[in-house]
């Protein structure tokens, strides 16, 4: 009898594993879809059902640094609590969960952030994975903690139509800056103009990146929010102003490289322009997240911060959505909807 009841309470979960470490750009065959049965939650545990999942650039470098072949693809999701033996997370509540590419998961609560029940009805919960989540916090901290941006300054941001970049540009505008952004298609450039960027260009079609940067800001740049890395930076550095600040947030142009890129050395510009260049990870300011999330949410509610999402339907399409994001298919945050 007890055997029958145990069988009845199992639920099926699907999950994507890293079948083979990526070599260069990821391939379909690097991923594998698996299934397993999950038991009922034990004391302190909850059973989660994924509603929205995130695909992010960090999954590419972190796959090598933090995963071994056979591991579940890492990542965050918005999930609904469907069974609970943890009073902090009642049935029906929603959480941001750090449980990877999975449809259902058991959690002891340690990797969850509750989305408060007063979350505005008119806003999709998926924003907690984008503008009002990790990418939005990255934009805010990079600007305030690293660039220490001030009204009247000129900022350059690349991958500007993406999850982080679109928030960077808009916050810089809120703070009274002149904002120059670039992205990889004309449609994205139109979006940047809609968002209020002062100058936007398609880095894939300009005849000279150097001349375009010069035209956009003849006096140079006070701050550079670096999302891309590689050759692009070599062109930007000479155009920084004295005492310019560079927030090194990401290096997506190099994540799929099999050999290290070399470029012009930066030292001359760093010294004679007295530049400050600092790499950072968003988690450094975790202690500020609670207040920062509220600030981002308030800006969204006030209409000062606009959000766009690139939504892919279906858990089975996660690898395709991830690879498409790495190729630039997304405008705004890349999200998977179950
Ligand atoms: N330091 C931190 O704590 C964090 C860092 N990041 C980093 O920020 C960056 C942006 O992340 P996120 O906003 O989530 O992603 P995005 O939503 O911006 O998506 C990635 C975008 O990168 C652009 N891109 C891809 N390949 C290249 C290339 N070779 N050269 C130039 N642009 C390219 C594409 O846009 P396009 O069409 O314009 O080329 C693509 O849409 C990444 O480098 C990421 O690793 C993100 C979160 C936290
Ligand atoms: C947390 C995200 C890190 C990067 C580099 O994307």
PDB file of N, CA and C and ligand atoms in Angstrom, residues 25 54-59 61-62 129 134-139 158-166 182-185 188 202-204 225-229 232 248-256 261 279-285 324-334, ligand 1:
ATOM      1  N   UNK A  25      31.474  28.012 -30.604  1.00  0.00           N
ATOM      2  CA  UNK A  25      30.055  28.337 -30.430  1.00  0.00           C
ATOM      3  C   UNK A  25      29.277  27.061 -30.070  1.00  0.00           C
ATOM      4  N   UNK A  54      15.420  31.953 -17.747  1.00  0.00           N
ATOM      5  CA  UNK A  54      16.306  32.959 -18.313  1.00  0.00           C
ATOM      6  C   UNK A  54      17.447  32.274 -19.065  1.00  0.00           C
ATOM      7  N   UNK A  55      17.811  32.834 -20.220  1.00  0.00           N
ATOM      8  CA  UNK A  55      19.104  32.462 -20.817  1.00  0.00           C
ATOM      9  C   UNK A  55      19.978  33.710 -20.825  1.00  0.00           C
ATOM     10  N   UNK A  56      21.211  33.554 -20.335  1.00  0.00           N
ATOM     11  CA  UNK A  56      22.110  34.691 -20.125  1.00  0.00           C
ATOM     12  C   UNK A  56      23.491  34.363 -20.668  1.00  0.00           C
ATOM     13  N   UNK A  57      24.219  35.409 -21.102  1.00  0.00           N
ATOM     14  CA  UNK A  57      25.570  35.166 -21.632  1.00  0.00           C
ATOM     15  C   UNK A  57      26.501  34.456 -20.651  1.00  0.00           C
ATOM     16  N   UNK A  58      26.348  34.717 -19.337  1.00  0.00           N
ATOM     17  CA  UNK A  58      27.301  34.129 -18.380  1.00  0.00           C
ATOM     18  C   UNK A  58      27.295  32.605 -18.429  1.00  0.00           C
ATOM     19  N   UNK A  59      26.192  32.013 -18.940  1.00  0.00           N
ATOM     20  CA  UNK A  59      26.114  30.552 -18.974  1.00  0.00           C
ATOM     21  C   UNK A  59      27.219  29.969 -19.861  1.00  0.00           C
ATOM     22  N   UNK A  61      30.585  31.248 -20.380  1.00  0.00           N
ATOM     23  CA  UNK A  61      31.858  31.070 -19.648  1.00  0.00           C
ATOM     24  C   UNK A  61      31.708  30.229 -18.382  1.00  0.00           C
ATOM     25  N   UNK A  62      30.564  30.342 -17.691  1.00  0.00           N
ATOM     26  CA  UNK A  62      30.408  29.587 -16.436  1.00  0.00           C
ATOM     27  C   UNK A  62      30.275  28.085 -16.683  1.00  0.00           C
ATOM     28  N   UNK A 129      13.639  38.552 -13.916  1.00  0.00           N
ATOM     29  CA  UNK A 129      14.837  37.931 -14.501  1.00  0.00           C
ATOM     30  C   UNK A 129      15.584  38.934 -15.374  1.00  0.00           C
ATOM     31  N   UNK A 134      18.579  40.459 -11.968  1.00  0.00           N
ATOM     32  CA  UNK A 134      20.043  40.477 -12.042  1.00  0.00           C
ATOM     33  C   UNK A 134      20.591  41.434 -13.115  1.00  0.00           C
ATOM     34  N   UNK A 135      20.057  41.399 -14.373  1.00  0.00           N
ATOM     35  CA  UNK A 135      20.631  42.320 -15.374  1.00  0.00           C
ATOM     36  C   UNK A 135      20.409  43.796 -15.031  1.00  0.00           C
ATOM     37  N   UNK A 136      19.232  44.129 -14.499  1.00  0.00           N
ATOM     38  CA  UNK A 136      18.970  45.515 -14.100  1.00  0.00           C
ATOM     39  C   UNK A 136      19.893  45.950 -12.976  1.00  0.00           C
ATOM     40  N   UNK A 137      20.124  45.064 -12.023  1.00  0.00           N
ATOM     41  CA  UNK A 137      21.037  45.376 -10.910  1.00  0.00           C
ATOM     42  C   UNK A 137      22.455  45.582 -11.434  1.00  0.00           C
ATOM     43  N   UNK A 138      22.835  44.778 -12.410  1.00  0.00           N
ATOM     44  CA  UNK A 138      24.171  44.902 -13.011  1.00  0.00           C
ATOM     45  C   UNK A 138      24.350  46.301 -13.609  1.00  0.00           C
ATOM     46  N   UNK A 139      23.320  46.737 -14.332  1.00  0.00           N
ATOM     47  CA  UNK A 139      23.369  48.072 -14.940  1.00  0.00           C
ATOM     48  C   UNK A 139      23.510  49.144 -13.856  1.00  0.00           C
ATOM     49  N   UNK A 158      27.903  49.381 -25.067  1.00  0.00           N
ATOM     50  CA  UNK A 158      27.705  48.475 -26.208  1.00  0.00           C
ATOM     51  C   UNK A 158      26.771  47.328 -25.800  1.00  0.00           C
ATOM     52  N   UNK A 159      26.387  46.488 -26.767  1.00  0.00           N
ATOM     53  CA  UNK A 159      25.274  45.535 -26.558  1.00  0.00           C
ATOM     54  C   UNK A 159      24.124  46.305 -25.896  1.00  0.00           C
ATOM     55  N   UNK A 160      23.873  47.507 -26.435  1.00  0.00           N
ATOM     56  CA  UNK A 160      23.005  48.473 -25.744  1.00  0.00           C
ATOM     57  C   UNK A 160      21.529  48.114 -25.810  1.00  0.00           C
ATOM     58  N   UNK A 161      21.135  47.275 -26.754  1.00  0.00           N
ATOM     59  CA  UNK A 161      19.709  46.922 -26.848  1.00  0.00           C
ATOM     60  C   UNK A 161      19.387  45.658 -26.063  1.00  0.00           C
ATOM     61  N   UNK A 162      20.377  45.134 -25.347  1.00  0.00           N
ATOM     62  CA  UNK A 162      20.168  43.889 -24.598  1.00  0.00           C
ATOM     63  C   UNK A 162      19.670  44.145 -23.191  1.00  0.00           C
ATOM     64  N   UNK A 163      19.645  43.069 -22.404  1.00  0.00           N
ATOM     65  CA  UNK A 163      19.058  43.118 -21.056  1.00  0.00           C
ATOM     66  C   UNK A 163      19.780  44.139 -20.172  1.00  0.00           C
ATOM     67  N   UNK A 164      21.102  44.085 -20.140  1.00  0.00           N
ATOM     68  CA  UNK A 164      21.871  45.006 -19.299  1.00  0.00           C
ATOM     69  C   UNK A 164      21.972  46.377 -19.975  1.00  0.00           C
ATOM     70  N   UNK A 165      22.389  46.369 -21.239  1.00  0.00           N
ATOM     71  CA  UNK A 165      22.692  47.620 -21.937  1.00  0.00           C
ATOM     72  C   UNK A 165      21.504  48.565 -22.025  1.00  0.00           C
ATOM     73  N   UNK A 166      20.303  48.022 -22.263  1.00  0.00           N
ATOM     74  CA  UNK A 166      19.130  48.899 -22.403  1.00  0.00           C
ATOM     75  C   UNK A 166      18.815  49.590 -21.082  1.00  0.00           C
ATOM     76  N   UNK A 182      25.452  51.355 -28.978  1.00  0.00           N
ATOM     77  CA  UNK A 182      25.479  50.666 -30.262  1.00  0.00           C
ATOM     78  C   UNK A 182      24.928  49.257 -30.112  1.00  0.00           C
ATOM     79  N   UNK A 183      24.434  48.751 -31.222  1.00  0.00           N
ATOM     80  CA  UNK A 183      23.845  47.412 -31.249  1.00  0.00           C
ATOM     81  C   UNK A 183      23.999  46.849 -32.654  1.00  0.00           C
ATOM     82  N   UNK A 184      23.599  45.589 -32.816  1.00  0.00           N
ATOM     83  CA  UNK A 184      23.936  44.854 -34.035  1.00  0.00           C
ATOM     84  C   UNK A 184      22.884  44.797 -35.126  1.00  0.00           C
ATOM     85  N   UNK A 185      21.844  45.660 -35.080  1.00  0.00           N
ATOM     86  CA  UNK A 185      20.894  45.711 -36.196  1.00  0.00           C
ATOM     87  C   UNK A 185      20.219  47.079 -36.215  1.00  0.00           C
ATOM     88  N   UNK A 188      17.375  47.343 -33.775  1.00  0.00           N
ATOM     89  CA  UNK A 188      17.832  47.609 -32.399  1.00  0.00           C
ATOM     90  C   UNK A 188      18.199  49.089 -32.233  1.00  0.00           C
ATOM     91  N   UNK A 202      24.603  51.191 -35.556  1.00  0.00           N
ATOM     92  CA  UNK A 202      24.739  49.754 -35.803  1.00  0.00           C
ATOM     93  C   UNK A 202      26.236  49.470 -36.015  1.00  0.00           C
ATOM     94  N   UNK A 203      26.845  48.810 -35.039  1.00  0.00           N
ATOM     95  CA  UNK A 203      28.303  48.613 -35.121  1.00  0.00           C
ATOM     96  C   UNK A 203      28.696  47.675 -36.259  1.00  0.00           C
ATOM     97  N   UNK A 204      27.703  46.935 -36.787  1.00  0.00           N
ATOM     98  CA  UNK A 204      28.043  45.995 -37.875  1.00  0.00           C
ATOM     99  C   UNK A 204      28.106  46.688 -39.236  1.00  0.00           C
ATOM    100  N   UNK A 225      30.636  51.736 -20.458  1.00  0.00           N
ATOM    101  CA  UNK A 225      30.075  50.523 -19.861  1.00  0.00           C
ATOM    102  C   UNK A 225      30.319  49.398 -20.857  1.00  0.00           C
ATOM    103  N   UNK A 226      31.256  48.551 -20.529  1.00  0.00           N
ATOM    104  CA  UNK A 226      31.792  47.556 -21.466  1.00  0.00           C
ATOM    105  C   UNK A 226      31.063  46.218 -21.314  1.00  0.00           C
ATOM    106  N   UNK A 227      30.282  45.862 -22.336  1.00  0.00           N
ATOM    107  CA  UNK A 227      29.580  44.574 -22.315  1.00  0.00           C
ATOM    108  C   UNK A 227      30.167  43.561 -23.284  1.00  0.00           C
ATOM    109  N   UNK A 228      31.060  44.022 -24.168  1.00  0.00           N
ATOM    110  CA  UNK A 228      31.407  43.217 -25.350  1.00  0.00           C
ATOM    111  C   UNK A 228      32.855  42.731 -25.370  1.00  0.00           C
ATOM    112  N   UNK A 229      33.804  43.618 -25.050  1.00  0.00           N
ATOM    113  CA  UNK A 229      35.215  43.214 -25.050  1.00  0.00           C
ATOM    114  C   UNK A 229      35.790  43.080 -26.451  1.00  0.00           C
ATOM    115  N   UNK A 232      36.594  45.880 -30.041  1.00  0.00           N
ATOM    116  CA  UNK A 232      35.807  47.103 -29.846  1.00  0.00           C
ATOM    117  C   UNK A 232      36.480  48.025 -28.826  1.00  0.00           C
ATOM    118  N   UNK A 248      34.006  47.271 -16.571  1.00  0.00           N
ATOM    119  CA  UNK A 248      34.150  46.061 -17.398  1.00  0.00           C
ATOM    120  C   UNK A 248      33.143  45.029 -16.895  1.00  0.00           C
ATOM    121  N   UNK A 249      32.014  45.013 -17.579  1.00  0.00           N
ATOM    122  CA  UNK A 249      30.880  44.180 -17.151  1.00  0.00           C
ATOM    123  C   UNK A 249      30.889  42.826 -17.847  1.00  0.00           C
ATOM    124  N   UNK A 250      31.162  42.834 -19.149  1.00  0.00           N
ATOM    125  CA  UNK A 250      31.095  41.581 -19.905  1.00  0.00           C
ATOM    126  C   UNK A 250      32.025  41.614 -21.098  1.00  0.00           C
ATOM    127  N   UNK A 251      32.214  40.440 -21.675  1.00  0.00           N
ATOM    128  CA  UNK A 251      33.151  40.300 -22.792  1.00  0.00           C
ATOM    129  C   UNK A 251      32.582  39.291 -23.785  1.00  0.00           C
ATOM    130  N   UNK A 252      31.331  39.510 -24.168  1.00  0.00           N
ATOM    131  CA  UNK A 252      30.618  38.488 -24.953  1.00  0.00           C
ATOM    132  C   UNK A 252      31.304  38.193 -26.290  1.00  0.00           C
ATOM    133  N   UNK A 253      32.066  39.162 -26.798  1.00  0.00           N
ATOM    134  CA  UNK A 253      32.747  38.931 -28.080  1.00  0.00           C
ATOM    135  C   UNK A 253      33.832  37.874 -27.966  1.00  0.00           C
ATOM    136  N   UNK A 254      34.193  37.500 -26.741  1.00  0.00           N
ATOM    137  CA  UNK A 254      35.286  36.526 -26.582  1.00  0.00           C
ATOM    138  C   UNK A 254      34.830  35.208 -25.943  1.00  0.00           C
ATOM    139  N   UNK A 255      33.571  35.116 -25.516  1.00  0.00           N
ATOM    140  CA  UNK A 255      33.145  33.931 -24.750  1.00  0.00           C
ATOM    141  C   UNK A 255      33.268  32.622 -25.537  1.00  0.00           C
ATOM    142  N   UNK A 256      33.134  32.715 -26.867  1.00  0.00           N
ATOM    143  CA  UNK A 256      33.189  31.484 -27.673  1.00  0.00           C
ATOM    144  C   UNK A 256      34.557  31.236 -28.295  1.00  0.00           C
ATOM    145  N   UNK A 261      42.262  36.097 -27.602  1.00  0.00           N
ATOM    146  CA  UNK A 261      42.510  37.211 -28.531  1.00  0.00           C
ATOM    147  C   UNK A 261      43.590  38.114 -27.946  1.00  0.00           C
ATOM    148  N   UNK A 279      36.809  45.608 -13.428  1.00  0.00           N
ATOM    149  CA  UNK A 279      35.876  44.520 -13.668  1.00  0.00           C
ATOM    150  C   UNK A 279      35.011  44.322 -12.432  1.00  0.00           C
ATOM    151  N   UNK A 280      33.810  43.807 -12.650  1.00  0.00           N
ATOM    152  CA  UNK A 280      32.933  43.589 -11.487  1.00  0.00           C
ATOM    153  C   UNK A 280      31.938  42.480 -11.766  1.00  0.00           C
ATOM    154  N   UNK A 281      31.433  41.907 -10.695  1.00  0.00           N
ATOM    155  CA  UNK A 281      30.304  40.975 -10.764  1.00  0.00           C
ATOM    156  C   UNK A 281      29.184  41.562  -9.926  1.00  0.00           C
ATOM    157  N   UNK A 282      27.988  41.436 -10.434  1.00  0.00           N
ATOM    158  CA  UNK A 282      26.805  42.039  -9.804  1.00  0.00           C
ATOM    159  C   UNK A 282      26.649  41.625  -8.331  1.00  0.00           C
ATOM    160  N   UNK A 283      27.116  40.427  -8.010  1.00  0.00           N
ATOM    161  CA  UNK A 283      26.906  39.872  -6.652  1.00  0.00           C
ATOM    162  C   UNK A 283      27.675  40.637  -5.574  1.00  0.00           C
ATOM    163  N   UNK A 284      28.654  41.467  -6.007  1.00  0.00           N
ATOM    164  CA  UNK A 284      29.457  42.220  -5.048  1.00  0.00           C
ATOM    165  C   UNK A 284      28.594  43.087  -4.133  1.00  0.00           C
ATOM    166  N   UNK A 285      27.435  43.536  -4.677  1.00  0.00           N
ATOM    167  CA  UNK A 285      26.604  44.472  -3.895  1.00  0.00           C
ATOM    168  C   UNK A 285      25.283  43.811  -3.475  1.00  0.00           C
ATOM    169  N   UNK A 324      20.559  31.569 -29.832  1.00  0.00           N
ATOM    170  CA  UNK A 324      20.073  32.747 -30.572  1.00  0.00           C
ATOM    171  C   UNK A 324      20.471  34.027 -29.842  1.00  0.00           C
ATOM    172  N   UNK A 325      20.365  34.008 -28.498  1.00  0.00           N
ATOM    173  CA  UNK A 325      20.758  35.190 -27.715  1.00  0.00           C
ATOM    174  C   UNK A 325      22.248  35.495 -27.918  1.00  0.00           C
ATOM    175  N   UNK A 326      23.068  34.440 -27.923  1.00  0.00           N
ATOM    176  CA  UNK A 326      24.516  34.665 -28.108  1.00  0.00           C
ATOM    177  C   UNK A 326      24.818  35.258 -29.489  1.00  0.00           C
ATOM    178  N   UNK A 327      23.898  34.994 -30.435  1.00  0.00           N
ATOM    179  CA  UNK A 327      24.099  35.521 -31.804  1.00  0.00           C
ATOM    180  C   UNK A 327      23.447  36.885 -31.986  1.00  0.00           C
ATOM    181  N   UNK A 328      22.706  37.352 -30.966  1.00  0.00           N
ATOM    182  CA  UNK A 328      22.127  38.695 -31.056  1.00  0.00           C
ATOM    183  C   UNK A 328      20.685  38.737 -31.516  1.00  0.00           C
ATOM    184  N   UNK A 329      19.961  37.608 -31.450  1.00  0.00           N
ATOM    185  CA  UNK A 329      18.566  37.602 -31.909  1.00  0.00           C
ATOM    186  C   UNK A 329      17.643  38.416 -30.992  1.00  0.00           C
ATOM    187  N   UNK A 330      18.071  38.631 -29.756  1.00  0.00           N
ATOM    188  CA  UNK A 330      17.183  39.284 -28.777  1.00  0.00           C
ATOM    189  C   UNK A 330      17.310  40.798 -28.790  1.00  0.00           C
ATOM    190  N   UNK A 331      16.137  41.459 -28.663  1.00  0.00           N
ATOM    191  CA  UNK A 331      16.108  42.878 -28.276  1.00  0.00           C
ATOM    192  C   UNK A 331      15.505  42.861 -26.882  1.00  0.00           C
ATOM    193  N   UNK A 332      16.213  43.402 -25.904  1.00  0.00           N
ATOM    194  CA  UNK A 332      15.759  43.281 -24.513  1.00  0.00           C
ATOM    195  C   UNK A 332      16.132  41.918 -23.957  1.00  0.00           C
ATOM    196  N   UNK A 333      15.469  41.541 -22.879  1.00  0.00           N
ATOM    197  CA  UNK A 333      15.856  40.323 -22.149  1.00  0.00           C
ATOM    198  C   UNK A 333      15.349  39.061 -22.841  1.00  0.00           C
ATOM    199  N   UNK A 334      16.236  38.097 -23.000  1.00  0.00           N
ATOM    200  CA  UNK A 334      15.858  36.796 -23.574  1.00  0.00           C
ATOM    201  C   UNK A 334      15.218  35.927 -22.485  1.00  0.00           C
TER     202      UNK A 334
HETATM  203  N1  LIG B   1      29.508  41.403 -14.573  1.00  0.00           N
HETATM  204  C1  LIG B   1      28.302  40.959 -14.273  1.00  0.00           C
HETATM  205  O1  LIG B   1      27.946  40.763 -13.107  1.00  0.00           O
HETATM  206  C2  LIG B   1      27.348  40.696 -15.386  1.00  0.00           C
HETATM  207  C3  LIG B   1      27.795  40.760 -16.669  1.00  0.00           C
HETATM  208  N2  LIG B   1      26.944  40.576 -17.724  1.00  0.00           N
HETATM  209  C4  LIG B   1      27.508  40.713 -19.056  1.00  0.00           C
HETATM  210  O2  LIG B   1      26.858  41.784 -19.711  1.00  0.00           O
HETATM  211  C5  LIG B   1      26.823  41.549 -21.110  1.00  0.00           C
HETATM  212  C6  LIG B   1      25.383  41.698 -21.609  1.00  0.00           C
HETATM  213  O3  LIG B   1      24.594  40.694 -20.999  1.00  0.00           O
HETATM  214  P1  LIG B   1      23.017  40.661 -21.240  1.00  0.00           P
HETATM  215  O4  LIG B   1      22.502  42.047 -21.254  1.00  0.00           O
HETATM  216  O5  LIG B   1      22.437  39.688 -20.315  1.00  0.00           O
HETATM  217  O6  LIG B   1      22.918  40.078 -22.706  1.00  0.00           O
HETATM  218  P2  LIG B   1      22.147  40.711 -23.932  1.00  0.00           P
HETATM  219  O7  LIG B   1      20.693  40.731 -23.660  1.00  0.00           O
HETATM  220  O8  LIG B   1      22.812  42.005 -24.255  1.00  0.00           O
HETATM  221  O9  LIG B   1      22.408  39.648 -25.086  1.00  0.00           O
HETATM  222  C7  LIG B   1      23.665  39.485 -25.601  1.00  0.00           C
HETATM  223  C8  LIG B   1      23.917  40.491 -26.754  1.00  0.00           C
HETATM  224  O10 LIG B   1      25.297  40.590 -26.977  1.00  0.00           O
HETATM  225  C9  LIG B   1      25.501  41.033 -28.299  1.00  0.00           C
HETATM  226  N3  LIG B   1      26.633  40.309 -28.878  1.00  0.00           N
HETATM  227  C10 LIG B   1      26.771  38.995 -29.030  1.00  0.00           C
HETATM  228  N4  LIG B   1      27.956  38.698 -29.610  1.00  0.00           N
HETATM  229  C11 LIG B   1      28.567  39.877 -29.835  1.00  0.00           C
HETATM  230  C12 LIG B   1      29.806  40.245 -30.411  1.00  0.00           C
HETATM  231  N5  LIG B   1      30.679  39.340 -30.893  1.00  0.00           N
HETATM  232  N6  LIG B   1      30.106  41.560 -30.465  1.00  0.00           N
HETATM  233  C13 LIG B   1      29.252  42.478 -30.004  1.00  0.00           C
HETATM  234  N7  LIG B   1      28.058  42.189 -29.448  1.00  0.00           N
HETATM  235  C14 LIG B   1      27.724  40.892 -29.369  1.00  0.00           C
HETATM  236  C15 LIG B   1      24.225  40.767 -29.081  1.00  0.00           C
HETATM  237  O11 LIG B   1      23.636  41.998 -29.415  1.00  0.00           O
HETATM  238  P3  LIG B   1      23.999  42.788 -30.774  1.00  0.00           P
HETATM  239  O12 LIG B   1      22.919  42.470 -31.745  1.00  0.00           O
HETATM  240  O13 LIG B   1      24.000  44.215 -30.336  1.00  0.00           O
HETATM  241  O14 LIG B   1      25.344  42.293 -31.234  1.00  0.00           O
HETATM  242  C16 LIG B   1      23.346  40.032 -28.081  1.00  0.00           C
HETATM  243  O15 LIG B   1      21.990  40.365 -28.210  1.00  0.00           O
HETATM  244  C17 LIG B   1      27.423  40.171 -21.321  1.00  0.00           C
HETATM  245  O16 LIG B   1      28.770  40.310 -21.679  1.00  0.00           O
HETATM  246  C18 LIG B   1      27.309  39.521 -19.963  1.00  0.00           C
HETATM  247  O17 LIG B   1      28.255  38.517 -19.766  1.00  0.00           O
HETATM  248  C19 LIG B   1      25.619  40.308 -17.529  1.00  0.00           C
HETATM  249  C20 LIG B   1      25.113  40.218 -16.280  1.00  0.00           C
HETATM  250  C21 LIG B   1      25.943  40.359 -15.093  1.00  0.00           C
END
